Each structure stands twice: as C-alpha cells, then as structure tokens.
Coordinates of C-alpha atoms and ligand atoms in Angstrom, one line a residue:
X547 CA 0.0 0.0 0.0
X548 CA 1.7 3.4 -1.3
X549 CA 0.9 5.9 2.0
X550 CA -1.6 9.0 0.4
X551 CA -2.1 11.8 3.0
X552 CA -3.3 15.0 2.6
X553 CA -3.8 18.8 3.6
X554 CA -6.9 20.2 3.9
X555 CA -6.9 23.9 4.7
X556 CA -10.2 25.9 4.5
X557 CA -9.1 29.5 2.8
X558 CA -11.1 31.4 4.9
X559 CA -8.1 32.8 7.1
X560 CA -4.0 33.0 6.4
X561 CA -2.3 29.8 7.1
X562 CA -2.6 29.5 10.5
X563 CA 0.3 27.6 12.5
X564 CA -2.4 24.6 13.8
X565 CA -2.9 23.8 10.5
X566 CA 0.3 24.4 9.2
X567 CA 1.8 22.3 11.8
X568 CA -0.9 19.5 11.1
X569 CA 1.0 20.1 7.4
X570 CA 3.9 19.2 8.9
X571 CA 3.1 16.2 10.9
X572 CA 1.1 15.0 7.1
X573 CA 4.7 15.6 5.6
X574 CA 7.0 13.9 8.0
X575 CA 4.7 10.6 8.0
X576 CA 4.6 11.0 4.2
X577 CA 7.9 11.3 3.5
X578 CA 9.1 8.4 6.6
X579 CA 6.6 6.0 4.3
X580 CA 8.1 6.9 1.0
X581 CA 4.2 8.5 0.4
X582 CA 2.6 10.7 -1.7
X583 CA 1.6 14.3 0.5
X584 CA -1.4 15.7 -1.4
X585 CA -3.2 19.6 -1.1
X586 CA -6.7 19.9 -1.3
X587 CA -8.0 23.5 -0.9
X588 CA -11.6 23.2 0.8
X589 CA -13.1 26.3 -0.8
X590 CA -17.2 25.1 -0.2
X591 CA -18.1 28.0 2.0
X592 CA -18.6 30.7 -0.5
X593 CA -18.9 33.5 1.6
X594 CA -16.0 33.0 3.9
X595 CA -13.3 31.6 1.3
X596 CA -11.1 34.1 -0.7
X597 CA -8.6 33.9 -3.5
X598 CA -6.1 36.1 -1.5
X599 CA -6.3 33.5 1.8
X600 CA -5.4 30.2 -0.9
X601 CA -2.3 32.4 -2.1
X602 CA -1.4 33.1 1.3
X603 CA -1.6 29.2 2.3
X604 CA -0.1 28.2 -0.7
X605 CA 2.6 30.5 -0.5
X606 CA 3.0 30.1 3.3
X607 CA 3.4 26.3 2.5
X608 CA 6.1 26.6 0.5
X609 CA 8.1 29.0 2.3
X610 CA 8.1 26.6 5.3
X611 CA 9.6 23.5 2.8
X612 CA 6.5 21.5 2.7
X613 CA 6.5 20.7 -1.0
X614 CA 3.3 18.9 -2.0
X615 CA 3.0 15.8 -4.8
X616 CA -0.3 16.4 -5.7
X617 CA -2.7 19.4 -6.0
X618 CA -4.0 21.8 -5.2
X619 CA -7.2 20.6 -5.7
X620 CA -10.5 22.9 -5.4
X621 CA -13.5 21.8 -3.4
X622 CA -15.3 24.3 -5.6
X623 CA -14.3 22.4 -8.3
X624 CA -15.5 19.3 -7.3
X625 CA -19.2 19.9 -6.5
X626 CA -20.5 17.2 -9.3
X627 CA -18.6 14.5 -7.7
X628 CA -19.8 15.4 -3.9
X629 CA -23.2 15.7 -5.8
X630 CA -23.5 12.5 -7.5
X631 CA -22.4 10.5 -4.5
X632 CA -25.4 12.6 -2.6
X633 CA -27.8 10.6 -5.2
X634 CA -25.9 7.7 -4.3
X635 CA -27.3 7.8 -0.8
X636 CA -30.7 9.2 -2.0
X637 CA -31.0 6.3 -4.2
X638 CA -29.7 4.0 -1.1
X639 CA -32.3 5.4 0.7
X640 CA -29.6 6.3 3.4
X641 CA -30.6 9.8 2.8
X642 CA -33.5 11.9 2.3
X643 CA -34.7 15.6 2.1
X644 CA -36.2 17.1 4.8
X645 CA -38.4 20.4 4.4
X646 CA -38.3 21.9 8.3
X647 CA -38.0 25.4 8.4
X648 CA -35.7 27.8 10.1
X649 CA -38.6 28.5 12.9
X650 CA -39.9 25.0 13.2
X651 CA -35.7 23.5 13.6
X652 CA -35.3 26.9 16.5
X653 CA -38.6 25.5 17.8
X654 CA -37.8 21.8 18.4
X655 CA -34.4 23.0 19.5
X656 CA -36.3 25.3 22.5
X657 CA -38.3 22.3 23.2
X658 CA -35.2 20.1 23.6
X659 CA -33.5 22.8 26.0
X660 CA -36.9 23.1 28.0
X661 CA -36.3 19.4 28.6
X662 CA -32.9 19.9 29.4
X663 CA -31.9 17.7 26.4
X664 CA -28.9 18.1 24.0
X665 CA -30.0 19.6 20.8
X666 CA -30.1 17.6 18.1
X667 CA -32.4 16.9 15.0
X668 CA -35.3 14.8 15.5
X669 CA -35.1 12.5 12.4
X670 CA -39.0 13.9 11.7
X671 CA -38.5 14.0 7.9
X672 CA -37.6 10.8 7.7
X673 CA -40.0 8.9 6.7
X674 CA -42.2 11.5 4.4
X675 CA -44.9 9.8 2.2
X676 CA -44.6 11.4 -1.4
X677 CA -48.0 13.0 -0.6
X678 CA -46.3 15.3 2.3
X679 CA -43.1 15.7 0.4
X680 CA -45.0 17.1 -3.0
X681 CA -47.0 19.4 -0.3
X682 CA -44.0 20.6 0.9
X683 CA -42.9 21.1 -2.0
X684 CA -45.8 22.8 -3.1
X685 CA -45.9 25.6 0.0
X686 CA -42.4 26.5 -1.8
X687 CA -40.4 25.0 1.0
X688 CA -36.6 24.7 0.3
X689 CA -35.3 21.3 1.4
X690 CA -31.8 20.4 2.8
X691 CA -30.6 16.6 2.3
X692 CA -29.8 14.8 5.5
X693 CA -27.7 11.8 5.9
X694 CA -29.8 8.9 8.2
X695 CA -27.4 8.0 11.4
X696 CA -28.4 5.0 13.2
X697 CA -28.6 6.2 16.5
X698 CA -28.1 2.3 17.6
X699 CA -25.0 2.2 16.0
X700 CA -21.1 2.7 17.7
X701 CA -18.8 3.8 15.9
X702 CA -14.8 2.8 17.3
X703 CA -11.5 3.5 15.4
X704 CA -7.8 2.6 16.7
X705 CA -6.1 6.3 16.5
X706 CA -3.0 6.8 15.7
X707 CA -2.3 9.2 18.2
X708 CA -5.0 8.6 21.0
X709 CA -5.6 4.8 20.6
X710 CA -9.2 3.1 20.8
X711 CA -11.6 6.0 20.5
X712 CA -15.5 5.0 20.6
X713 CA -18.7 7.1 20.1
X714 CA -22.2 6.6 20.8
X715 CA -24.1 7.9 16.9
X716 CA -26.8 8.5 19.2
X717 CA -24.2 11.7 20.5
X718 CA -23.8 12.9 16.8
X719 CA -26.9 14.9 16.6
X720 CA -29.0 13.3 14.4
X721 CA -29.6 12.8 10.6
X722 CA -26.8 15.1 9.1
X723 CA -26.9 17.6 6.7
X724 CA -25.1 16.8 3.6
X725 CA -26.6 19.4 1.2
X726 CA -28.3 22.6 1.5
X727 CA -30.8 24.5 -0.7
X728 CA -32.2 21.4 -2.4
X729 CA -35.5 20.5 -4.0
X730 CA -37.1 17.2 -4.9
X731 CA -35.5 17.8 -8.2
X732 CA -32.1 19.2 -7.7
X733 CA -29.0 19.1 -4.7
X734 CA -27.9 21.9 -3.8
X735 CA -24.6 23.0 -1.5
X736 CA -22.8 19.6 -0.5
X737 CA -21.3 20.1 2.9
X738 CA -17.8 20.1 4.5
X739 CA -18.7 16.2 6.3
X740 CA -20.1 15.0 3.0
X741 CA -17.0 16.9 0.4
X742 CA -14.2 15.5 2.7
X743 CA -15.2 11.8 2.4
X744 CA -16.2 11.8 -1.1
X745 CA -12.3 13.6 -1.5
X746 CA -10.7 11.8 0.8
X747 CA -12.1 7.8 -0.9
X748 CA -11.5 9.9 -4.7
X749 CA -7.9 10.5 -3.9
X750 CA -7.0 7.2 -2.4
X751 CA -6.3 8.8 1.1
X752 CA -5.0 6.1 3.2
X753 CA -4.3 8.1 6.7
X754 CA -6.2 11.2 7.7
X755 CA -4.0 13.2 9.9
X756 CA -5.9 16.5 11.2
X757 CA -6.3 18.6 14.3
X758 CA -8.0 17.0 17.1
X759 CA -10.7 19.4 16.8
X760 CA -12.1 17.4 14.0
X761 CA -12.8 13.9 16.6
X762 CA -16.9 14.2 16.4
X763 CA -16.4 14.7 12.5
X764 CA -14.4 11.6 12.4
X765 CA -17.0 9.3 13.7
X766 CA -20.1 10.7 10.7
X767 CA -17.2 10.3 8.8
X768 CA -16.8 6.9 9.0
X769 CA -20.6 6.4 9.0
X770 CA -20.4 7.9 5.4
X771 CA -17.5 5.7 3.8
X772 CA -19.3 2.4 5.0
X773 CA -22.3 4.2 3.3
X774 CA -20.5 4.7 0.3
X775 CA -18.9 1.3 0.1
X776 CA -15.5 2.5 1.1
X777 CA -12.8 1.6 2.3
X778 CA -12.4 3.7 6.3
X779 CA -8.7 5.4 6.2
X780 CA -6.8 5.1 9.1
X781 CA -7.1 8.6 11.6
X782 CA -4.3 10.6 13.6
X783 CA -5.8 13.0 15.5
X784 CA -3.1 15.7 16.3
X785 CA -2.7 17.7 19.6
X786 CA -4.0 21.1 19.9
X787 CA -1.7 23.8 20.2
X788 CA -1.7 25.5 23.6
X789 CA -0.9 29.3 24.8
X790 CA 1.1 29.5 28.1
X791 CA -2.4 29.4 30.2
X792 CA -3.4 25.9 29.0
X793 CA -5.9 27.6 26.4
X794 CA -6.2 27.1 22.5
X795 CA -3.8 29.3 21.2
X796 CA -6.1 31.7 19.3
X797 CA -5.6 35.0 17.4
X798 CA -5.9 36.9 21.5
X799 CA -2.5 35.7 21.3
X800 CA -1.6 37.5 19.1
X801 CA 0.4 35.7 15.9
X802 CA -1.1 32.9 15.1
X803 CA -0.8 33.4 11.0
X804 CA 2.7 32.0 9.3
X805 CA 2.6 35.4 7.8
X806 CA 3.1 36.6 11.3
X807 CA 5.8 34.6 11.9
X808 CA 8.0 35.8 9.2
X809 CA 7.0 39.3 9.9
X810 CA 8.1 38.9 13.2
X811 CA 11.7 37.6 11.5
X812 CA 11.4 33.9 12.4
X813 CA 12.9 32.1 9.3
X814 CA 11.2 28.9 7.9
X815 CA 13.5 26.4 9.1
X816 CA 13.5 27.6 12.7
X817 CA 9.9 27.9 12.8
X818 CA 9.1 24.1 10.7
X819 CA 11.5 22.8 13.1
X820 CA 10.3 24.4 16.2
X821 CA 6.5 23.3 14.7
X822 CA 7.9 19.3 14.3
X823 CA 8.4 19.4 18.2
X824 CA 5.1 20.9 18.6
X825 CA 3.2 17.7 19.8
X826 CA 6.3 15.1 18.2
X827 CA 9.6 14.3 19.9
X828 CA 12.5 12.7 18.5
X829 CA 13.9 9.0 19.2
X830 CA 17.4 10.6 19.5
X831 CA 16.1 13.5 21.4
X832 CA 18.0 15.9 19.1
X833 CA 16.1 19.4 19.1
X834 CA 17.4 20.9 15.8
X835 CA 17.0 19.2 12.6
X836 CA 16.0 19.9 9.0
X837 CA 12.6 18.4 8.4
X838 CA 14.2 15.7 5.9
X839 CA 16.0 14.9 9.4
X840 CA 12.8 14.4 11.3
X841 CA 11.0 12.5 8.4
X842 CA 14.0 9.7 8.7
X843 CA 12.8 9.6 12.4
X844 CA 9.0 10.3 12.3
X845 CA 6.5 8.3 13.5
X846 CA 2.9 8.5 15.9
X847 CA 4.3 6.4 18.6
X848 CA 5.9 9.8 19.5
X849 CA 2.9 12.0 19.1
X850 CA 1.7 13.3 22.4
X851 CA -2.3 13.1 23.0
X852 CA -1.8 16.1 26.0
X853 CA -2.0 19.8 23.9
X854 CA 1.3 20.8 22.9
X855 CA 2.1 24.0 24.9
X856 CA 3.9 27.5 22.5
X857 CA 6.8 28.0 23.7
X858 CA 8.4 31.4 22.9
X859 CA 12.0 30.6 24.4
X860 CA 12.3 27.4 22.7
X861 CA 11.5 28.9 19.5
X862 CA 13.6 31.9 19.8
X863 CA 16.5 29.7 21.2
X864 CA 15.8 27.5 17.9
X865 CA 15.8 30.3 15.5
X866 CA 18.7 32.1 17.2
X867 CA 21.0 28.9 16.3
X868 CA 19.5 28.9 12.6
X869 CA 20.7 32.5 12.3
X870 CA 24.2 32.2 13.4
X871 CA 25.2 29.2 11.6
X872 CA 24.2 31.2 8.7
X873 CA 26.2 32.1 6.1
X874 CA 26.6 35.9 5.7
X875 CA 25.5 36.0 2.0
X876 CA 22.5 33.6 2.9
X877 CA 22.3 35.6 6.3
X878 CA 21.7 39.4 4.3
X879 CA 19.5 37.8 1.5
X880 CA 16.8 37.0 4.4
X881 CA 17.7 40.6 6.4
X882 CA 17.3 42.9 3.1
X883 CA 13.8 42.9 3.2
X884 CA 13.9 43.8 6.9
X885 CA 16.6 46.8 6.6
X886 CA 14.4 48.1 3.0
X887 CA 11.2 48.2 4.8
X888 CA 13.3 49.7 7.6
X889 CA 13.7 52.7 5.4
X890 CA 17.8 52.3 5.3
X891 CA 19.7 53.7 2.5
X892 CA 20.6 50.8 0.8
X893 CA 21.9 50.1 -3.0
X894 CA 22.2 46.3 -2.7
X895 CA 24.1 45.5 -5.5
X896 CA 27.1 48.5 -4.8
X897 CA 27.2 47.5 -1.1
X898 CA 27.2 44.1 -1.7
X899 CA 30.4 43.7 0.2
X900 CA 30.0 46.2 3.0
X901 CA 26.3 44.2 3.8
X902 CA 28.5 41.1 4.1
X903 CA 30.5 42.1 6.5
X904 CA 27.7 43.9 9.0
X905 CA 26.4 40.1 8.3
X906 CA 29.1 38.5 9.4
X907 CA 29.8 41.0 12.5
X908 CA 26.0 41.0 13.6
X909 CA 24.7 37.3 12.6
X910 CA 26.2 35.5 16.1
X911 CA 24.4 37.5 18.1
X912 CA 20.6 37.6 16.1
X913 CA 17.8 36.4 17.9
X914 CA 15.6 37.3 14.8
X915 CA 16.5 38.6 12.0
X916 CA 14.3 41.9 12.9
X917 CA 17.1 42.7 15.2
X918 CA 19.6 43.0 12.5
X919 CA 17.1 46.3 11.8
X920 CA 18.0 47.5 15.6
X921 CA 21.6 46.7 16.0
X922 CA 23.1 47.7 12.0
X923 CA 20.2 51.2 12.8
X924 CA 23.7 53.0 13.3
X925 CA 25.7 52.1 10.5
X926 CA 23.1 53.7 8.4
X927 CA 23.3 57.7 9.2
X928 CA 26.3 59.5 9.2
X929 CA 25.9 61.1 12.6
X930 CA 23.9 59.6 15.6
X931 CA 22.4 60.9 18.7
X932 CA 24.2 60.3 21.9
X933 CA 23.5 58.3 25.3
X934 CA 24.4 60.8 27.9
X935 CA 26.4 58.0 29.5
X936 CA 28.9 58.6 25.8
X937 CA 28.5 62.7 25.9
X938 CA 30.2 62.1 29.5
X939 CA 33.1 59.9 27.9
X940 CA 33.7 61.8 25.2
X941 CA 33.9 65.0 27.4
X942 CA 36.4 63.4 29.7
X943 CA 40.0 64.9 30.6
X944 CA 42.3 63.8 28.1
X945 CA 39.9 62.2 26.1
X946 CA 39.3 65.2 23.3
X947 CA 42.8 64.8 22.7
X948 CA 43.1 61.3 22.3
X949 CA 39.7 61.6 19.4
X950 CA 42.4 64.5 18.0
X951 CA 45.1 62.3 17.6
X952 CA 42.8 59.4 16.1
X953 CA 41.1 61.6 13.6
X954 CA 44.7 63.0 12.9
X955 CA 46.0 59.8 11.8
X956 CA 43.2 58.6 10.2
X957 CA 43.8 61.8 7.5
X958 CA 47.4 61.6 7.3
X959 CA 47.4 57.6 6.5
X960 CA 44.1 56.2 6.2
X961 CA 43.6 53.1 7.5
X962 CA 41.9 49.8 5.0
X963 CA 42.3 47.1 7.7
X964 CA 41.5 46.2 11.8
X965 CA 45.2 45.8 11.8
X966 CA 45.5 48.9 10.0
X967 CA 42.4 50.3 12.8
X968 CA 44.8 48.8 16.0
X969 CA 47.8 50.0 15.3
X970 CA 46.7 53.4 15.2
X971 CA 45.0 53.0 18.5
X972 CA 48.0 51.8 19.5
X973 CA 49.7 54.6 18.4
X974 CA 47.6 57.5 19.6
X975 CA 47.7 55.5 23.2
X976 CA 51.2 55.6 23.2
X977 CA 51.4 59.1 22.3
X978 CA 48.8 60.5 24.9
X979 CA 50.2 58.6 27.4
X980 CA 46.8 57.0 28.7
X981 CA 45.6 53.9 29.2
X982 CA 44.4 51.6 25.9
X983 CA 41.2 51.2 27.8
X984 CA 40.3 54.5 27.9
X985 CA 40.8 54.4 24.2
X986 CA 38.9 52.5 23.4
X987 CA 36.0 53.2 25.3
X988 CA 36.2 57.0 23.8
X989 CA 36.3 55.7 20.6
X990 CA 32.9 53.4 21.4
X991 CA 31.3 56.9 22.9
X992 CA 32.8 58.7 19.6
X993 CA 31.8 56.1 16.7
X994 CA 28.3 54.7 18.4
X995 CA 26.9 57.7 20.5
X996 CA 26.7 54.7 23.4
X997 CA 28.8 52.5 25.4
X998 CA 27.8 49.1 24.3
X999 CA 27.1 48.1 20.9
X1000 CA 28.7 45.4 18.5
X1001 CA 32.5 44.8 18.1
X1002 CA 34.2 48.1 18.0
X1003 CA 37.2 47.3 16.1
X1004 CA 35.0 45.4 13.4
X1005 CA 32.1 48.2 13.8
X1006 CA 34.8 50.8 12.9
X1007 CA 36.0 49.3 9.9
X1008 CA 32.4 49.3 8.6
X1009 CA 32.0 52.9 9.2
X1010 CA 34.9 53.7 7.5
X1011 CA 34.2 52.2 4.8
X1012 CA 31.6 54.8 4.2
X1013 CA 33.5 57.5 5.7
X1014 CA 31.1 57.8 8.8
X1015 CA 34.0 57.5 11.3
X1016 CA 35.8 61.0 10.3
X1017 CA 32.0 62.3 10.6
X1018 CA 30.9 61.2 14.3
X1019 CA 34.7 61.7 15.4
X1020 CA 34.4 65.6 14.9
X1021 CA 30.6 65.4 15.7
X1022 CA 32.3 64.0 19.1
X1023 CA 34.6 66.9 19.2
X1024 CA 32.2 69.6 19.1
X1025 CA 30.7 68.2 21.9
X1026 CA 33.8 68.2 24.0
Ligands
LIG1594 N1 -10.9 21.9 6.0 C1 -10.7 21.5 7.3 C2 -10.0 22.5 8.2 O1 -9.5 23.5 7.6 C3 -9.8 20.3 7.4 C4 -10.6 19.0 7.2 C5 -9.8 17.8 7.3 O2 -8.6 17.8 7.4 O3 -10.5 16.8 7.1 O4 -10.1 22.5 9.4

C-alpha cells in the first residue's frame, strides 16, 4: 500500500500555525513512508473563502519547505462529484430531504432545552410519504438533504495518536446535513462532512491526519465511507496547540498566521523545526533538525495526545542557532527585506560587500532577523544621537585629545584594515600617554553615540568604509 495523505486547509483565514503544523506532521509521516503528500483547498463555504487566503496558504506552505506531490485541488471544483455521490445515498435510501423550516428547527431545538436535552435533530422528515413531500414542495419550502445515522449504531477507530476511541451515533446529533438548498429535483450546496469523504475515498487517502478538533467529525465520517462502500482510512488525530495558560492558542495571542511569523523575523526552518516538536519528539532526542532529518525519524508512537504548549524561548533559542550558523551572503539575503522596509539607505548591489561584512559581525548574536534592523540602525546615518552615559566619555579629561590624535592619523594615513584600525590606537595611546582602555571606550562613545554596541574594532571598519568615522569623530569633538 503506497501511503496517500493530505492537507486540507479551509481558505477562509492565512495559514494558521495549527494547520500548518498539522502540514507538517502530514509531511513527515509522508515522507518516513516513501508517500505521496497531497493539497486539497476546501473552498465550499462561499462566503467565507477568498482567492487572496489560498495564495497566502499556498505560498506560506512553501516557504516553510512543505513541498506537496499532488494538488491543489478545489472543493469548488469538485461539486458534481460530492453531488452524485449525494444521489448515491438518496437512491440507497440512506438519505432523504427534509423540508423543516428555520422556525420550526429553533422550535424543536427550544423544546429540547426546556427538557434539558442536548439539541439535536429529530429525524422527523424521515419517513415523508410522497404526498407530504409534494406538499411541501408545493408551499415552496426549500429542502436540505440529511444523511440517516443509526442512532443504535457505535462507531470505534484505533487512532494513531490517542488509541481506541468509541462514540455513541446517538451523540452525533441526528440525521446530518449533507446538502443545502435542495428541492425534490435538484442538490444543492454539499457540505464540509459529505466533500471531505467523497475527497478523501477519490484520492486514495490512506491516513487522515488533522487537528483533534475534528474527533466528532471523524466518527459521521466513518458512517459515510461504510455508506459509500468504502474503504475507512486510518485517523491521527493531532494535539492542539496551547498558549502558556493551558488555552487554545487563538488569534488573543496574538500571531497565530505563518505570515506573522515571518513578519516577526522567524525564518522557515527555525519555525518548521520548532512546529515538528510541537506535539512530536524525537527517538534521539536531538532538538534541531531539518525536516528531511525528522522525516528519517518520524513516527505516531511519539505524538503526544496532551496539547502541545507554545513556547516562545524554545523557539527563539531554535531560531537564534538557525541564524548564526548562517552564512553571511545567505544571512543578508533574508535581512534585506527587513533593513528596505526599515527605510535604510541601501543600494544592494554596490554594497554588496560592505552588507557582508555587517552580516558577518552582527549574525552571532541575532535572535531574529528583525534585530539585525535595531543593531546595524547605526551604520546607516552618518551622525547619531548620543546616550548621555557617551556625551560624559567623550567630554572626559584627556579624552578630546586622544579623538584628536585618532582623527589626525586617520587623514594623514588612512587606515583599509582592523590591523590597520589597531595600530593606530596603539599609536595614539602611546602618544597621549593613557591607558588603551580609555581608548577604546572614547572611541565606542565617539563612533556609536553609546557604550555598548557590537565589536568596535569590526564596527569601525564598517563605518569607515563609508567614511562615517571622520563624521561622528568631529561630531564627538564639538561636543567636547
Ligand atoms: N478543511 C478542514 C479545516 O481546515 C480540514 C478538514 C480535514 O482535514 O479533514 O479544518
């Protein structure tokens, strides 16, 4: 049996990480099993689904590395086949329409709550003679087809994730709804329940791996493939994802959307890896890993059934290693969008080199790549503001000399290297008679405006190179 899996996101919303992680957990059993990892786009809810929410998932899946081998496919494209498998049933006579109106459903539904019941249909159009259907029919009344659940019946499957998991049918609400807006002649709307299962037997799925918020759908599910003769897939129910209070992480915490994600300057392997242990661990226990890594190692006997609680610290640990074992050309082709949309003054191609080596300075200490923004801010102006804490330094005894003699040599012989950069320090520190420490703290006052920053040999070389150095050294000066 070749493994078929497959992705089944809803375009009413940007990828969100539960379903993207879902994605990933469909990808690593996939690829362990030498599968095939299939996209399906479930676009039935007019209303709600958008063009610009597919091109977000679609866009969002690829960025994160989840390369798909079939698809997308379009629920919205697919409405004849839910439809004739709807006639199926109908001509089964394991489904039926049923006429009840809006007011008469909110009625029997009152009733049911007066009685302290759950609410659930009443099966009441089950059994219409032809002679009350045609009347219906008659008074104009729009039908909806319902799908007969045998309330006797229950309904087990071995989960992947959770083991043995048994429902009563009699819990599922009654006869489902498979269409809307139907008449004795015509089917109208198929349903999410109804689309998925026709899908899922149409494409050969052979596991269905989805958020565990889909359990009660699972069990009509089933109900439905034995009504259409199917084969039942085998299920993997995933773990929700938690926020720190034990809750579904929704959007009142703020990012939930990949989109978000990057914004916020996770990059995609940080944030696919940091997903993969969302829920998963590995045999080796090895945090960091590419997901080809994981998919060697994948597999649901290390799936957790408890949610899986979001763990900021882990994540920024995770993407923190990502960025400084990058490469500096790899590192400034993720951090130009960031310092563009920054508003820097930046000609990418001319300072091709001078980017590289703010990349390779700043990249060891990145958490995201948003901070490359904060900490290279001050390589981009020619003067900045200063820290009171650096006005002091720089007004010290001694110390307008010493940015003098610096500013001195680096007229008479300009210096093109650190060495170059050192030995002048050296030089002046010698010739001033002060201490090399007091040097080069002036110097981090002079060049930065503040006492800490990034290396300030390294730092200075980087200014230089665009002349900024001679520019905040007499800034420095006037303020002395
Ligand atoms: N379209 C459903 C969702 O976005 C997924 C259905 C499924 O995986 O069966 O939640």
């Amino acid at each position: 049996m070749t493994v078929r899996v497959r992705l089944a996101p809803s375009p009413t919303g940007s990828l969100h990480i539960g379903t993207a992680r879902t994605g990933v957990f469909n990808w690593l059993f996939a690829r362990h099993e030498g599968g095939k990892f299939i996209l399906r786009i479930e676009d039935t809810d007019e209303e709600r689904s958008k063009p610009e929410f597919t091109d977000n998932i679609l866009s969002g899946l690829k960025w994160l590395g989840m390369d798909w081998d079939e698809g997308p496919f379009f629920q919205s494209q697919r409405l004849d086949l839910y439809r004739q498998a709807i006639q199926t049933l109908l001509d089964a006579g394991l489904a039926y329409r049923a006429y009840d109106t809006p007011a008469e459903l909110e009625a029997m539904r009152e009733t049911q709550k007066a009685k302290n019941q759950a609410p659930r249909y009443d099966n009441r159009h089950r059994d219409l003679t032809p002679d009350q259907q045609a009347a219906f029919e008659t008074e104009g009344r729009p039908a909806v087809i319902r799908f007969k659940i045998d309330d006797s019946r229950t309904i087990t499957w071995n989960d992947m994730v959770r083991g043995p998991v048994t429902w009563q049918a009699s819990d599922l609400g009654g006869d489902m709804v498979v269409a809307r807006a139907s008449s004795s002649t015509s089917i109208g709307q198929p349903l999410y329940n109804l689309a998925v299962v026709v899908d899922d037997i149409d494409m050969a799925i052979t596991h269905v791996i989805r958020g565990e918020d889909h359990i009660a759908n699972t069990a009509k599910q089933i109900l439905l493939y034995e009504a259409l003769g199917a084969a039942v897939p085998a299920f993997a129910h995933t773990p929700l994802i938690l926020n720190q209070t034990g809750q579904k992480l929704s959007k009142r915490d703020g990012v939930t959307s990949i989109a978000d994600f990057q914004k916020m300057g996770f990059v995609a392997p940080a944030l696919v890896n940091y997903m993969t242990l969302l829920g998963w661990s590995a045999p080796d226990a090895t945090e960091q890993f590419t997901l080809d890594e994981a998919a060697k190692q994948f597999s649901f006997d290390r799936v957790n059934k408890a949610g899986a609680k979001f763990d900021w610290d882990k994540l920024n640990w995770l993407n923190s290693q990502y960025l400084h074992a990058m490469e500096p050309a790899a590192l400034l082709e993720l951090a130009l969008p960031y310092l563009q949309e920054a508003g820097y003054a930046i000609d990418a191609d001319a300072d091709q080199s001078w980017l590289l080596s703010m990349m390779a300075m700043l990249g060891p200490s990145l958490t995201r790549l948003t901070d490359v923004v904060e900490q290279s801010r001050f390589f981009f102006t020619e003067t900045v503001d200063f820290t009171d804490d650096a006005k002091a330094q720089v007004q010290l005894e001694g110390v307008p000399a010493v940015l003098e003699g610096i500013l001195a040599g680096l007229t008479a012989q300009p210096p093109a290297t650190i060495d170059d950069l050192k030995a002048l320090v050296n030089d002046v520190t010698k010739a001033q008679g002060v201490k090399k420490g007091l040097v080069m703290k002036s110097m981090r006052a002079a060049l930065m405006g503040a006492l800490q920053g990034p290396d300030l040999m390294e730092s200075w070389l980087i200014l230089r190179q665009r002349g900024f150095d001679v520019a905040r050294l007499k800034e420095a000066l006037s303020l002395a």
